[in-house]
C-alpha cells in the first residue's frame, strides 16, 4: 500500500519499537480503512464480522490499555484509479488464492468495493457509539491523517500506507502489537531524513518512479534502489523540477546539472589522455626496460630489487591510475544516469502533476466542521443493541468487554475533576489498589471496585448458556490464531464476605492522578508488609516461600460476564426462572475452588454466565 516496490523495506532500518506509554495521553489519527483491510486479510472466515470485532476490541485497547486518544479517519470519494489500485494490491498482497472470478475484474471490484464501503460504514457507526471522533477525508484517509499530523492536531498516524509520509506525516505507526513489550512499530520522517537523506519531496519523487496508489506501475525498469540513488542526487527543493525536466527529455540540460553535482574536477578529463606508461612486470609507472636500468621508485622502497613481478589483483596507486579509476567510475555513473533518464523520458507525460499536487495538498478534509475533536462517553445501551444485532454477542459479554474503557474514562474524569461519591457506571466505587501486576514487562495497578451499597440488595442469578458457548468458542479460536484481534483483558470479580468487587488493570499514573490518597495508602501498606516479612524472615532461621504481594483474601476470584445492571432487562428476566439448577452447580464449584489466588474450578460456561445485577 502506498509507494510501490519494496518501499517499506527501504525504511525498515529506521523503524523504532516503542513501549506502552508511547501514545499515552496523545492524539493519534487512525486510517480506518486500512485497519479493515488489514484484519480482513488476517482473520477472514474465522469470525463473524471481523471488521466490527477488531474495531471494537482494538479501539478499547488503544484507548484504555495504551491511553491514547484516537481520531478515526475514513476515505471520502477515492479517485477511481486509487480504489481500483487499492483492491488490486490488496488481492495481490493478501496471498489468498482467490477464485479466478475474483481477480480484479471490474464487476467484482465494484462489488467488493460496495461491501467494503458497508464495512466502513458499520465501523463508523460503532466508533461513534463508542464516543470516538470520526472524520471523513475528501478522498484519501491517509492524506487527512498525515495532514492532522503535519499541522500538529495529532502526534502520530496509524496506517501501513507508506503514502502517509508523502502527504506530510511526521510519525507513522505501521504495526500495533498489543501483546508485545513494545506494541508500536513506528517510523519518523526525521529518522528517514537522517538515515537516507530523504525528505517529503524525495519520497514523492520515488513514488512517481516506482509507482504508487494512483499509478501502480511507475516508470518501467526503475525499482526502489535505482529510484533512491537517483533522487538522492538532488536537494528537496529541486528534485521534483529535475524529474520534470528529465520527463520532458531535457537530458542535456540535466547533464550540465550532473557536472555541478559530481565531485570530479575537469582536470581529470585531461589526465586520462596523458596517462603515463606502466611497467609490464611490476605494474608501476615506467617501463620494464627502464626498470632494468634504474630501479622502480615504487618497488625499491620495499626491497633491494629493481622491479618485482606484480601479484594477481595488483592495483597501481599512482596518481595517474587513481584519477583514471575515478573518471571511469564517473563515466559509469553518468552512463547509469543517462540510462535512467532515458527510461524516464520514454514515459508518456511524466511526472503526473496531478499526483504531485495531490500529495502536496493541504486540503484533505474539512477538519473541524463539527467543532473541535471530542471524546465522548460511549452510548452503552445503543452499543449493546448494535453489537447484539451484528455480532450476536450476549449483552453481558459486551458490557464486560466495555469495562476497561469505562474505568479509564472514569479515572480521567476523577483526575481532572475530583467528585466525591462518583461511581463507575453508576454502580461501583473505587475501593483500593489490590496489587501491582506486570504484563508484557509493563506494570499496572490492579484496582478493586466495590459494588456500591445501594445496589447490594439485588440477587445473583444465572441464565442458560448454550448460545453463548458457541459464540465464545468461535472467538477463542480466533484469538489464538491472530494477535491482530487485541481482545482486552477479562475483568475479574472478587467475592469477599458477600461483597462483590471488580478487578481491572489500570495505568499507574492515571490512578495516582485520580486517587492520590488511595495510592499513598497502597504504597504505605506495601512497605509495611515488606518490612514485616523481612523481620519475619530474619527472626526465623526457616526460609519459607515468600508470600506474594497480593493481600490475604478470604474471597475467591471469578471471571464474570455481567456486573452492571442493564437498564433494560431483555431475555434474562424470562430466563431467570430456570436458573436455580445452574446456580447450585456454580456454588458447588465455588466451594471446591476455595483456594487462595486460584480461579474457581467452574466450567467456562458457568463462569461466563455468572450474572449479577
Ligand atoms: Zn617494473
Ligand atoms: Zn615497480
Ligand atoms: Zn599507475
Coordinates of C-alpha atoms and ligand atoms in Angstrom, one line a residue:
X1 CA 0.0 0.0 0.0
X2 CA 1.2 3.4 -0.7
X3 CA 4.5 3.6 -2.5
X4 CA 5.2 0.6 -4.7
X5 CA 8.2 -1.7 -4.8
X6 CA 9.7 -2.7 -1.5
X7 CA 9.5 0.8 -0.1
X8 CA 8.9 -0.3 3.4
X9 CA 12.0 -2.5 3.2
X10 CA 13.9 0.6 2.4
X11 CA 12.6 2.3 5.6
X12 CA 12.8 -0.8 7.8
X13 CA 16.2 0.0 9.3
X14 CA 14.7 3.2 10.6
X15 CA 11.8 1.5 12.5
X16 CA 11.5 2.3 16.2
X17 CA 9.8 0.0 18.5
X18 CA 8.1 2.0 21.2
X19 CA 6.7 0.9 24.6
X20 CA 3.3 1.0 26.2
X21 CA 3.4 4.7 27.1
X22 CA 4.3 6.0 23.6
X23 CA 0.9 7.4 22.9
X24 CA -0.4 7.8 26.4
X25 CA -2.5 11.0 26.6
X26 CA -1.6 11.7 23.0
X27 CA -3.8 12.0 20.0
X28 CA -3.4 9.6 17.1
X29 CA -5.1 9.5 13.7
X30 CA -6.2 6.1 12.6
X31 CA -6.7 5.2 9.0
X32 CA -9.8 3.2 9.4
X33 CA -10.0 1.5 6.0
X34 CA -6.5 0.3 6.5
X35 CA -7.5 -1.4 9.7
X36 CA -10.3 -3.1 8.0
X37 CA -8.3 -4.3 5.0
X38 CA -5.5 -5.5 7.3
X39 CA -7.6 -7.6 9.6
X40 CA -9.8 -8.9 6.9
X41 CA -6.7 -10.5 5.5
X42 CA -5.8 -12.0 8.8
X43 CA -9.0 -13.4 10.1
X44 CA -11.3 -13.8 7.2
X45 CA -13.6 -16.7 7.6
X46 CA -13.0 -17.3 11.2
X47 CA -15.3 -14.8 12.9
X48 CA -18.5 -13.0 12.4
X49 CA -18.0 -9.5 11.0
X50 CA -14.2 -9.3 11.7
X51 CA -14.2 -5.6 10.9
X52 CA -16.6 -4.8 13.8
X53 CA -14.9 -7.2 16.1
X54 CA -11.5 -5.8 15.6
X55 CA -12.6 -2.2 15.6
X56 CA -14.3 -2.8 18.9
X57 CA -11.5 -4.5 20.7
X58 CA -8.7 -2.5 19.2
X59 CA -10.3 0.8 20.0
X60 CA -10.9 -0.2 23.6
X61 CA -7.3 -1.3 23.9
X62 CA -5.9 1.8 22.2
X63 CA -8.0 4.0 24.4
X64 CA -7.7 2.2 27.8
X65 CA -4.6 0.0 27.8
X66 CA -2.4 2.3 25.8
X67 CA -4.1 5.5 27.0
X68 CA -4.3 7.2 23.5
X69 CA -7.0 9.5 22.1
X70 CA -7.7 8.0 18.7
X71 CA -9.2 10.1 15.9
X72 CA -10.6 7.9 13.1
X73 CA -10.4 8.9 9.5
X74 CA -12.4 7.4 6.7
X75 CA -11.9 7.7 3.0
X76 CA -14.0 10.1 1.1
X77 CA -14.6 9.6 -2.5
X78 CA -11.4 8.0 -3.8
X79 CA -10.3 8.6 -7.3
X80 CA -11.4 5.6 -9.4
X81 CA -7.8 4.9 -10.1
X82 CA -7.0 4.8 -6.5
X83 CA -9.8 2.5 -5.4
X84 CA -9.0 0.1 -8.2
X85 CA -5.4 0.1 -7.4
X86 CA -6.1 -0.5 -3.7
X87 CA -8.2 -3.5 -4.3
X88 CA -5.8 -4.9 -6.8
X89 CA -2.9 -4.5 -4.4
X90 CA -4.9 -6.0 -1.6
X91 CA -5.7 -9.1 -3.6
X92 CA -2.1 -9.4 -4.7
X93 CA -0.6 -8.9 -1.3
X94 CA -3.1 -11.0 0.7
X95 CA -1.7 -14.2 -0.7
X96 CA -5.1 -15.7 -0.7
X97 CA -5.7 -17.8 -3.6
X98 CA -8.8 -16.2 -4.8
X99 CA -11.1 -17.9 -7.2
X100 CA -10.4 -16.6 -10.7
X101 CA -13.7 -14.8 -10.9
X102 CA -12.4 -12.5 -8.1
X103 CA -9.3 -11.5 -9.9
X104 CA -9.9 -7.8 -10.2
X105 CA -12.5 -7.9 -12.9
X106 CA -14.3 -4.6 -13.0
X107 CA -17.6 -6.0 -11.9
X108 CA -16.1 -7.8 -9.0
X109 CA -14.1 -4.8 -7.9
X110 CA -17.2 -2.8 -7.8
X111 CA -19.0 -5.4 -5.8
X112 CA -16.1 -5.8 -3.4
X113 CA -15.9 -2.1 -3.1
X114 CA -19.5 -1.9 -2.2
X115 CA -19.1 -4.5 0.6
X116 CA -16.0 -2.7 1.8
X117 CA -17.9 0.5 2.0
X118 CA -20.6 -1.2 4.0
X119 CA -17.9 -2.5 6.4
X120 CA -16.5 1.0 6.8
X121 CA -20.0 2.4 7.5
X122 CA -20.7 -0.1 10.2
X123 CA -17.4 0.6 11.8
X124 CA -18.1 4.3 11.8
X125 CA -21.4 3.6 13.5
X126 CA -19.7 1.5 16.1
X127 CA -17.0 4.1 16.7
X128 CA -19.5 6.9 17.1
X129 CA -21.3 4.8 19.7
X130 CA -18.0 4.4 21.5
X131 CA -17.8 8.2 21.6
X132 CA -14.8 8.4 19.3
X133 CA -14.3 11.3 16.8
X134 CA -14.6 10.2 13.2
X135 CA -13.5 12.5 10.4
X136 CA -14.2 12.0 6.7
X137 CA -11.4 12.8 4.3
X138 CA -12.1 14.5 1.0
X139 CA -10.6 11.5 -0.7
X140 CA -7.6 9.6 0.8
X141 CA -7.9 8.8 4.5
X142 CA -4.1 8.6 4.9
X143 CA -3.9 12.1 3.4
X144 CA -6.1 13.6 6.1
X145 CA -4.3 11.5 8.8
X146 CA -1.0 13.0 7.6
X147 CA -2.4 16.5 7.4
X148 CA -3.6 16.2 11.0
X149 CA -0.1 15.1 11.9
X150 CA 1.6 17.7 9.9
X151 CA -0.5 20.5 11.4
X152 CA 0.0 19.3 14.9
X153 CA -3.5 18.1 15.7
X154 CA -2.3 14.6 16.3
X155 CA 1.1 13.1 17.3
X156 CA 1.1 10.2 15.0
X157 CA -0.8 8.3 12.4
X158 CA -1.7 4.6 12.5
X159 CA -1.6 3.4 8.9
X160 CA 0.5 0.9 7.0
X161 CA 0.1 3.1 3.9
X162 CA 3.5 4.5 3.2
X163 CA 1.8 7.3 1.2
X164 CA 1.3 9.0 4.6
X165 CA 4.9 10.3 4.5
X166 CA 4.2 11.8 1.1
X167 CA 1.2 13.5 2.4
X168 CA 3.3 15.0 5.2
X169 CA 3.1 12.6 8.1
X170 CA 5.8 13.0 10.8
X171 CA 5.3 9.7 12.6
X172 CA 3.7 6.7 11.2
X173 CA 2.7 3.7 13.4
X174 CA 2.8 0.8 10.9
X175 CA 2.1 -2.1 13.3
X176 CA 0.3 -2.3 16.6
X177 CA 1.1 -5.5 18.6
X178 CA -0.8 -5.4 21.8
X179 CA 0.8 -8.5 23.3
X180 CA 4.3 -7.2 22.9
X181 CA 6.5 -5.4 25.3
X182 CA 6.9 -2.7 22.6
X183 CA 3.5 -2.5 21.0
X184 CA 4.2 0.2 18.4
X185 CA 6.4 -0.2 15.3
X186 CA 6.8 3.4 14.1
X187 CA 8.7 5.4 11.6
X188 CA 9.7 9.0 11.9
X189 CA 10.3 11.2 8.9
X190 CA 13.2 12.8 10.8
X191 CA 14.9 9.4 11.1
X192 CA 14.4 8.7 7.4
X193 CA 15.9 12.0 6.6
X194 CA 18.9 11.5 8.8
X195 CA 19.5 8.0 7.5
X196 CA 18.7 8.2 3.8
X197 CA 18.8 12.0 3.2
X198 CA 15.2 11.8 2.0
X199 CA 12.6 14.5 2.7
X200 CA 9.0 14.5 1.7
X201 CA 9.5 15.6 -1.9
X202 CA 12.2 13.0 -2.3
X203 CA 9.7 10.4 -1.2
X204 CA 7.1 11.8 -3.7
X205 CA 9.7 11.5 -6.4
X206 CA 10.5 7.9 -5.5
X207 CA 6.8 7.1 -5.6
X208 CA 6.4 8.6 -9.1
X209 CA 9.3 6.5 -10.3
X210 CA 8.4 3.2 -8.7
X211 CA 4.6 3.5 -8.7
X212 CA 2.0 4.4 -6.1
X213 CA -1.6 4.2 -5.3
X214 CA -2.6 6.3 -8.2
X215 CA -0.2 4.9 -10.7
X216 CA 0.7 1.3 -9.9
X217 CA 3.4 0.9 -12.4
X218 CA 5.6 3.9 -12.3
X219 CA 8.5 4.0 -14.7
X220 CA 9.2 0.5 -16.2
X221 CA 12.6 -0.7 -15.3
X222 CA 13.1 1.5 -12.3
X223 CA 13.0 -0.1 -8.9
X224 CA 13.2 1.3 -5.4
X225 CA 17.0 1.1 -5.3
X226 CA 17.5 2.9 -8.5
X227 CA 14.9 5.5 -7.6
X228 CA 16.6 6.0 -4.3
X229 CA 20.0 6.5 -5.8
X230 CA 18.6 8.8 -8.4
X231 CA 16.6 11.1 -6.1
X232 CA 19.5 11.3 -3.6
X233 CA 21.4 13.3 -6.2
X234 CA 19.2 16.3 -5.7
X235 CA 18.1 18.6 -2.9
X236 CA 14.5 18.5 -1.8
X237 CA 13.8 21.9 -3.5
X238 CA 15.0 20.8 -6.9
X239 CA 14.1 17.1 -7.0
X240 CA 10.6 17.4 -8.5
X241 CA 11.7 20.1 -11.0
X242 CA 14.5 17.8 -12.1
X243 CA 12.1 14.9 -12.7
X244 CA 10.0 17.3 -14.7
X245 CA 13.0 18.2 -16.9
X246 CA 14.1 14.6 -17.4
X247 CA 10.5 13.7 -18.1
X248 CA 10.5 16.3 -20.9
X249 CA 13.6 14.7 -22.3
X250 CA 15.8 17.6 -21.4
X251 CA 18.7 15.3 -20.7
X252 CA 21.4 17.7 -22.0
X253 CA 20.4 20.4 -19.6
X254 CA 20.3 17.7 -17.0
X255 CA 23.8 16.5 -17.7
X256 CA 25.0 20.0 -17.1
X257 CA 23.4 19.5 -13.7
X258 CA 25.3 16.4 -13.1
X259 CA 28.6 18.1 -13.5
X260 CA 27.8 20.6 -10.8
X261 CA 26.8 17.7 -8.6
X262 CA 29.7 15.5 -9.4
X263 CA 32.9 15.9 -7.4
X264 CA 35.5 15.2 -10.2
X265 CA 37.3 18.4 -11.4
X266 CA 37.6 18.9 -15.1
X267 CA 41.3 18.4 -15.0
X268 CA 40.6 14.7 -14.6
X269 CA 39.5 14.5 -18.1
X270 CA 42.9 15.8 -19.3
X271 CA 44.9 13.4 -17.2
X272 CA 43.2 10.4 -18.8
X273 CA 44.7 11.3 -22.2
X274 CA 48.2 11.8 -20.7
X275 CA 48.2 8.5 -18.7
X276 CA 51.8 7.6 -18.3
X277 CA 53.4 4.3 -19.5
X278 CA 53.4 1.4 -16.9
X279 CA 55.9 -1.4 -16.5
X280 CA 54.5 -4.7 -17.6
X281 CA 56.4 -6.5 -14.9
X282 CA 55.7 -4.6 -11.7
X283 CA 52.8 -2.5 -12.9
X284 CA 54.2 0.8 -11.7
X285 CA 54.8 3.9 -13.8
X286 CA 57.8 3.4 -16.1
X287 CA 58.8 0.5 -18.4
X288 CA 60.2 -2.9 -17.9
X289 CA 63.3 -2.0 -19.8
X290 CA 63.7 1.2 -17.9
X291 CA 63.3 -0.6 -14.5
X292 CA 66.2 -2.9 -15.5
X293 CA 68.5 0.0 -15.7
X294 CA 67.1 2.2 -13.0
X295 CA 65.2 0.8 -10.0
X296 CA 61.4 1.4 -10.0
X297 CA 60.7 4.1 -7.4
X298 CA 57.7 2.2 -6.0
X299 CA 59.4 -1.3 -5.9
X300 CA 62.7 -0.2 -4.5
X301 CA 61.1 1.3 -1.4
X302 CA 60.3 -2.2 0.0
X303 CA 63.0 -4.3 -1.4
X304 CA 66.5 -4.3 -2.9
X305 CA 65.3 -5.4 -6.3
X306 CA 64.8 -3.0 -9.1
X307 CA 61.4 -4.4 -10.2
X308 CA 59.2 -7.1 -8.6
X309 CA 56.7 -9.2 -10.6
X310 CA 53.2 -7.8 -9.7
X311 CA 50.7 -10.1 -7.8
X312 CA 47.3 -11.1 -9.1
X313 CA 44.8 -8.3 -8.5
X314 CA 47.5 -5.7 -8.3
X315 CA 46.3 -2.1 -8.2
X316 CA 48.6 0.7 -9.0
X317 CA 48.3 3.6 -6.6
X318 CA 50.0 6.2 -8.7
X319 CA 48.1 9.5 -9.1
X320 CA 47.5 8.8 -12.8
X321 CA 45.9 5.4 -12.2
X322 CA 43.9 6.8 -9.3
X323 CA 42.3 9.5 -11.4
X324 CA 41.9 7.1 -14.2
X325 CA 39.8 4.9 -12.0
X326 CA 37.8 7.8 -10.7
X327 CA 36.9 9.0 -14.1
X328 CA 35.9 5.5 -15.1
X329 CA 33.6 5.4 -12.1
X330 CA 32.3 8.8 -13.0
X331 CA 31.7 7.7 -16.6
X332 CA 29.9 4.6 -15.3
X333 CA 27.7 6.7 -13.1
X334 CA 27.0 9.1 -15.9
X335 CA 26.0 6.2 -18.2
X336 CA 23.7 4.9 -15.4
X337 CA 22.2 8.3 -15.1
X338 CA 21.7 8.6 -18.8
X339 CA 20.0 5.2 -18.9
X340 CA 17.7 6.2 -16.1
X341 CA 16.9 9.5 -17.7
X342 CA 16.2 7.7 -21.0
X343 CA 13.8 5.4 -19.2
X344 CA 12.1 8.3 -17.6
X345 CA 11.9 10.3 -20.9
X346 CA 10.3 7.3 -22.6
X347 CA 7.3 7.5 -20.1
X348 CA 4.4 9.5 -21.5
X349 CA 3.7 12.8 -19.7
X350 CA 5.9 12.1 -16.8
X351 CA 5.7 13.1 -14.0
X352 CA 1.9 13.3 -13.4
X353 CA 1.5 16.7 -11.9
X354 CA -1.9 15.8 -10.6
X355 CA -0.4 13.2 -8.4
X356 CA 2.3 15.6 -7.1
X357 CA -0.4 18.2 -6.3
X358 CA -2.5 15.6 -4.6
X359 CA 0.5 14.6 -2.3
X360 CA 1.4 18.2 -1.6
X361 CA -2.2 19.4 -1.0
X362 CA -3.2 20.8 2.4
X363 CA -6.8 20.3 1.8
X364 CA -7.6 16.7 2.6
X365 CA -10.8 17.3 4.5
X366 CA -12.9 19.7 6.4
X367 CA -11.0 19.2 9.6
X368 CA -13.3 20.5 12.3
X369 CA -16.6 21.2 10.6
X370 CA -18.3 19.6 13.6
X371 CA -16.3 21.6 16.1
X372 CA -13.1 20.5 17.9
X373 CA -12.2 16.9 18.4
X374 CA -14.2 15.4 21.2
X375 CA -14.1 12.1 23.0
X376 CA -17.4 11.5 24.5
X377 CA -18.8 8.8 26.8
X378 CA -19.9 5.7 25.0
X379 CA -23.6 5.2 24.4
X380 CA -23.7 1.9 26.1
X381 CA -27.3 0.8 25.7
X382 CA -27.3 1.5 22.0
X383 CA -23.9 0.0 21.6
X384 CA -25.2 -3.2 23.3
X385 CA -28.1 -3.3 20.9
X386 CA -25.8 -2.7 17.9
X387 CA -23.4 -5.5 18.8
X388 CA -26.1 -7.9 19.8
X389 CA -27.6 -7.4 16.4
X390 CA -24.4 -7.5 14.4
X391 CA -22.3 -9.9 16.4
X392 CA -25.0 -11.9 18.2
X393 CA -23.0 -11.3 21.3
X394 CA -24.7 -11.5 24.7
X395 CA -25.3 -8.1 26.3
X396 CA -23.3 -9.2 29.4
X397 CA -20.4 -10.1 27.2
X398 CA -20.4 -6.7 25.6
X399 CA -20.7 -4.9 28.9
X400 CA -17.8 -6.9 30.3
X401 CA -15.6 -6.0 27.3
X402 CA -16.5 -2.4 27.7
X403 CA -15.4 -2.1 31.2
X404 CA -11.7 -1.2 30.6
X405 CA -12.9 1.8 28.6
X406 CA -15.4 2.9 31.2
X407 CA -12.9 2.7 34.0
X408 CA -10.4 4.7 32.0
X409 CA -12.9 7.4 31.3
X410 CA -13.9 7.4 35.0
X411 CA -10.3 7.7 36.2
X412 CA -9.6 10.5 33.7
X413 CA -12.7 12.4 34.9
X414 CA -11.7 11.9 38.5
X415 CA -8.2 13.1 37.7
X416 CA -9.4 16.3 36.1
X417 CA -12.4 17.0 38.3
X418 CA -12.4 15.0 41.6
X419 CA -16.0 14.5 42.7
X420 CA -17.0 12.8 45.9
X421 CA -19.2 9.7 45.7
X422 CA -18.7 9.4 41.9
X423 CA -19.4 5.9 40.8
X424 CA -18.1 3.9 37.9
X425 CA -21.0 3.2 35.7
X426 CA -23.2 4.5 38.5
X427 CA -22.6 1.3 40.4
X428 CA -19.0 0.8 41.5
X429 CA -16.9 2.8 43.8
X430 CA -13.1 2.9 43.8
X431 CA -12.2 0.7 46.7
X432 CA -8.5 0.1 46.7
X433 CA -5.4 -1.0 44.8
X434 CA -5.0 -4.7 45.1
X435 CA -1.5 -5.1 43.8
X436 CA 0.9 -4.3 41.1
X437 CA 0.7 -6.6 38.1
X438 CA 3.3 -6.8 35.3
X439 CA 2.1 -7.6 31.8
X440 CA 4.4 -7.7 28.8
X441 CA 7.0 -6.0 31.0
X442 CA 4.7 -3.2 31.8
X443 CA 3.4 -2.6 35.4
X444 CA -0.3 -1.9 36.1
X445 CA -2.3 -1.4 39.2
X446 CA -5.0 -3.9 39.8
X447 CA -7.8 -1.8 41.0
X448 CA -10.6 -3.1 43.2
X449 CA -14.0 -1.6 42.5
X450 CA -16.7 -2.2 45.1
X451 CA -20.3 -2.7 44.2
X452 CA -22.0 0.4 45.7
X453 CA -24.1 -0.2 48.8
X454 CA -27.4 0.8 47.4
X455 CA -27.0 -1.9 44.8
X456 CA -26.4 -4.7 47.2
X457 CA -29.9 -5.9 47.6
X458 CA -30.1 -7.5 44.2
X459 CA -29.6 -11.2 43.8
X460 CA -27.2 -13.1 41.7
X461 CA -28.6 -15.4 39.1
X462 CA -27.7 -17.5 36.2
X463 CA -29.1 -17.9 32.7
X464 CA -28.8 -20.7 30.2
X465 CA -25.6 -20.7 28.2
X466 CA -25.7 -22.7 25.0
X467 CA -25.8 -20.0 22.5
X468 CA -23.0 -18.0 24.2
X469 CA -20.8 -21.0 24.4
X470 CA -20.9 -21.4 20.7
X471 CA -20.1 -17.8 20.2
X472 CA -17.3 -18.0 22.7
X473 CA -15.8 -21.0 21.1
X474 CA -15.7 -19.1 17.9
X475 CA -13.9 -16.2 19.4
X476 CA -11.4 -18.4 21.3
X477 CA -10.2 -20.0 18.1
X478 CA -9.8 -16.6 16.5
X479 CA -8.0 -15.1 19.5
X480 CA -5.4 -17.9 19.3
X481 CA -5.0 -17.6 15.6
X482 CA -4.1 -14.0 15.4
X483 CA -3.0 -11.3 17.8
X484 CA -4.5 -8.8 15.5
X485 CA -7.6 -9.2 17.5
X486 CA -6.3 -7.5 20.5
X487 CA -9.0 -8.7 22.8
X488 CA -8.9 -6.8 26.0
X489 CA -8.3 -8.5 29.3
X490 CA -11.3 -10.0 31.0
X491 CA -12.1 -8.1 34.2
X492 CA -12.3 -10.3 37.2
X493 CA -14.7 -10.4 40.0
X494 CA -13.8 -11.0 43.6
X495 CA -16.3 -12.1 46.3
X496 CA -15.3 -11.3 49.9
X497 CA -17.9 -11.8 52.6
X498 CA -20.7 -11.4 50.2
X499 CA -19.3 -8.2 48.9
X500 CA -18.6 -8.0 45.2
X501 CA -15.5 -6.5 43.8
X502 CA -14.4 -6.0 40.2
X503 CA -10.8 -6.0 39.4
X504 CA -9.4 -4.0 36.5
X505 CA -5.9 -3.3 35.3
X506 CA -5.2 0.4 35.3
X507 CA -2.3 2.7 34.3
X508 CA -0.4 3.6 37.4
X509 CA 0.0 7.3 36.6
X510 CA -3.7 7.6 35.9
X511 CA -4.7 6.0 39.2
X512 CA -2.3 8.3 41.0
X513 CA -3.8 11.3 39.4
X514 CA -7.3 10.2 40.1
X515 CA -7.0 8.8 43.6
X516 CA -3.7 10.0 45.1
X517 CA -4.6 9.1 48.6
X518 CA -5.5 5.5 47.7
X519 CA -2.1 5.2 46.0
X520 CA -0.4 6.6 49.1
X521 CA -2.3 4.1 51.3
X522 CA -1.4 1.3 49.0
X523 CA 2.3 2.2 48.9
X524 CA 2.4 2.5 52.7
X525 CA 0.7 -0.8 53.2
X526 CA 3.0 -2.4 50.8
X527 CA 6.0 -1.0 52.6
X528 CA 4.7 -2.2 55.9
X529 CA 4.2 -5.7 54.6
X530 CA 7.6 -5.8 53.1
X531 CA 9.1 -4.7 56.4
X532 CA 7.1 -7.3 58.3
X533 CA 8.1 -10.1 56.0
X534 CA 11.7 -9.0 56.2
X535 CA 11.6 -9.1 60.0
X536 CA 9.9 -12.4 60.0
X537 CA 12.5 -13.7 57.7
X538 CA 15.4 -12.6 59.8
X539 CA 13.7 -13.7 63.0
X540 CA 13.3 -17.2 61.9
X541 CA 16.0 -19.4 60.5
X542 CA 13.5 -21.1 58.4
X543 CA 13.4 -19.8 54.9
X544 CA 9.9 -20.4 53.7
X545 CA 8.4 -19.5 50.4
X546 CA 7.9 -15.8 50.2
X547 CA 4.2 -14.8 50.1
X548 CA 3.3 -12.8 47.1
X549 CA 2.2 -9.2 47.3
X550 CA -1.5 -9.8 47.0
X551 CA -3.3 -9.4 50.2
X552 CA -4.8 -12.3 52.0
X553 CA -8.3 -12.6 50.8
X554 CA -10.9 -14.9 52.1
X555 CA -12.7 -14.4 48.8
X556 CA -12.4 -16.1 45.5
X557 CA -11.8 -14.8 42.1
X558 CA -14.2 -15.4 39.3
X559 CA -14.3 -14.4 35.8
X560 CA -17.6 -13.0 35.1
X561 CA -19.7 -11.7 32.3
X562 CA -22.1 -9.3 33.8
X563 CA -21.5 -7.0 36.7
X564 CA -23.5 -4.0 36.0
X565 CA -27.2 -3.7 35.8
X566 CA -28.6 -3.2 32.4
X567 CA -31.3 -0.6 32.3
X568 CA -33.1 -3.0 30.0
X569 CA -33.8 -6.5 31.1
X570 CA -34.2 -8.3 27.8
X571 CA -34.0 -12.1 27.8
X572 CA -32.6 -12.6 31.2
X573 CA -35.8 -11.8 33.1
X574 CA -37.6 -14.5 31.2
X575 CA -34.9 -17.0 31.8
X576 CA -34.2 -16.3 35.4
X577 CA -36.8 -18.8 36.4
X578 CA -34.9 -21.9 35.3
X579 CA -31.6 -20.8 36.6
X580 CA -31.7 -22.5 40.0
X581 CA -30.0 -25.6 38.9
X582 CA -27.2 -23.7 37.4
X583 CA -26.5 -21.6 40.4
X584 CA -26.4 -24.7 42.6
X585 CA -23.7 -26.1 40.3
X586 CA -22.0 -22.9 40.5
X587 CA -21.8 -22.6 44.3
X588 CA -20.6 -26.2 44.4
X589 CA -17.8 -25.1 42.1
X590 CA -17.0 -22.2 44.3
X591 CA -16.6 -24.2 47.4
X592 CA -14.4 -26.7 45.6
X593 CA -12.3 -23.8 44.4
X594 CA -11.9 -22.1 47.7
X595 CA -8.1 -21.9 47.4
X596 CA -6.3 -18.7 47.6
X597 CA -5.4 -16.9 44.4
X598 CA -6.7 -19.6 42.1
X599 CA -9.7 -19.3 39.8
X600 CA -12.6 -21.5 40.9
X601 CA -12.9 -24.6 39.0
X602 CA -16.1 -23.7 37.2
X603 CA -16.8 -24.7 33.7
X604 CA -16.3 -22.0 31.3
X605 CA -20.0 -21.7 30.5
X606 CA -20.8 -21.3 34.1
X607 CA -18.1 -18.7 34.6
X608 CA -19.2 -16.8 31.6
X609 CA -22.8 -16.8 32.6
X610 CA -22.4 -15.8 36.2
X611 CA -24.8 -12.9 36.4
X612 CA -25.0 -10.3 39.0
X613 CA -27.3 -7.3 38.8
Ligands
LIG1 ZN1 58.8 -2.5 -13.2
LIG2 ZN1 57.7 -1.2 -9.6
LIG3 ZN1 49.9 3.8 -12.1

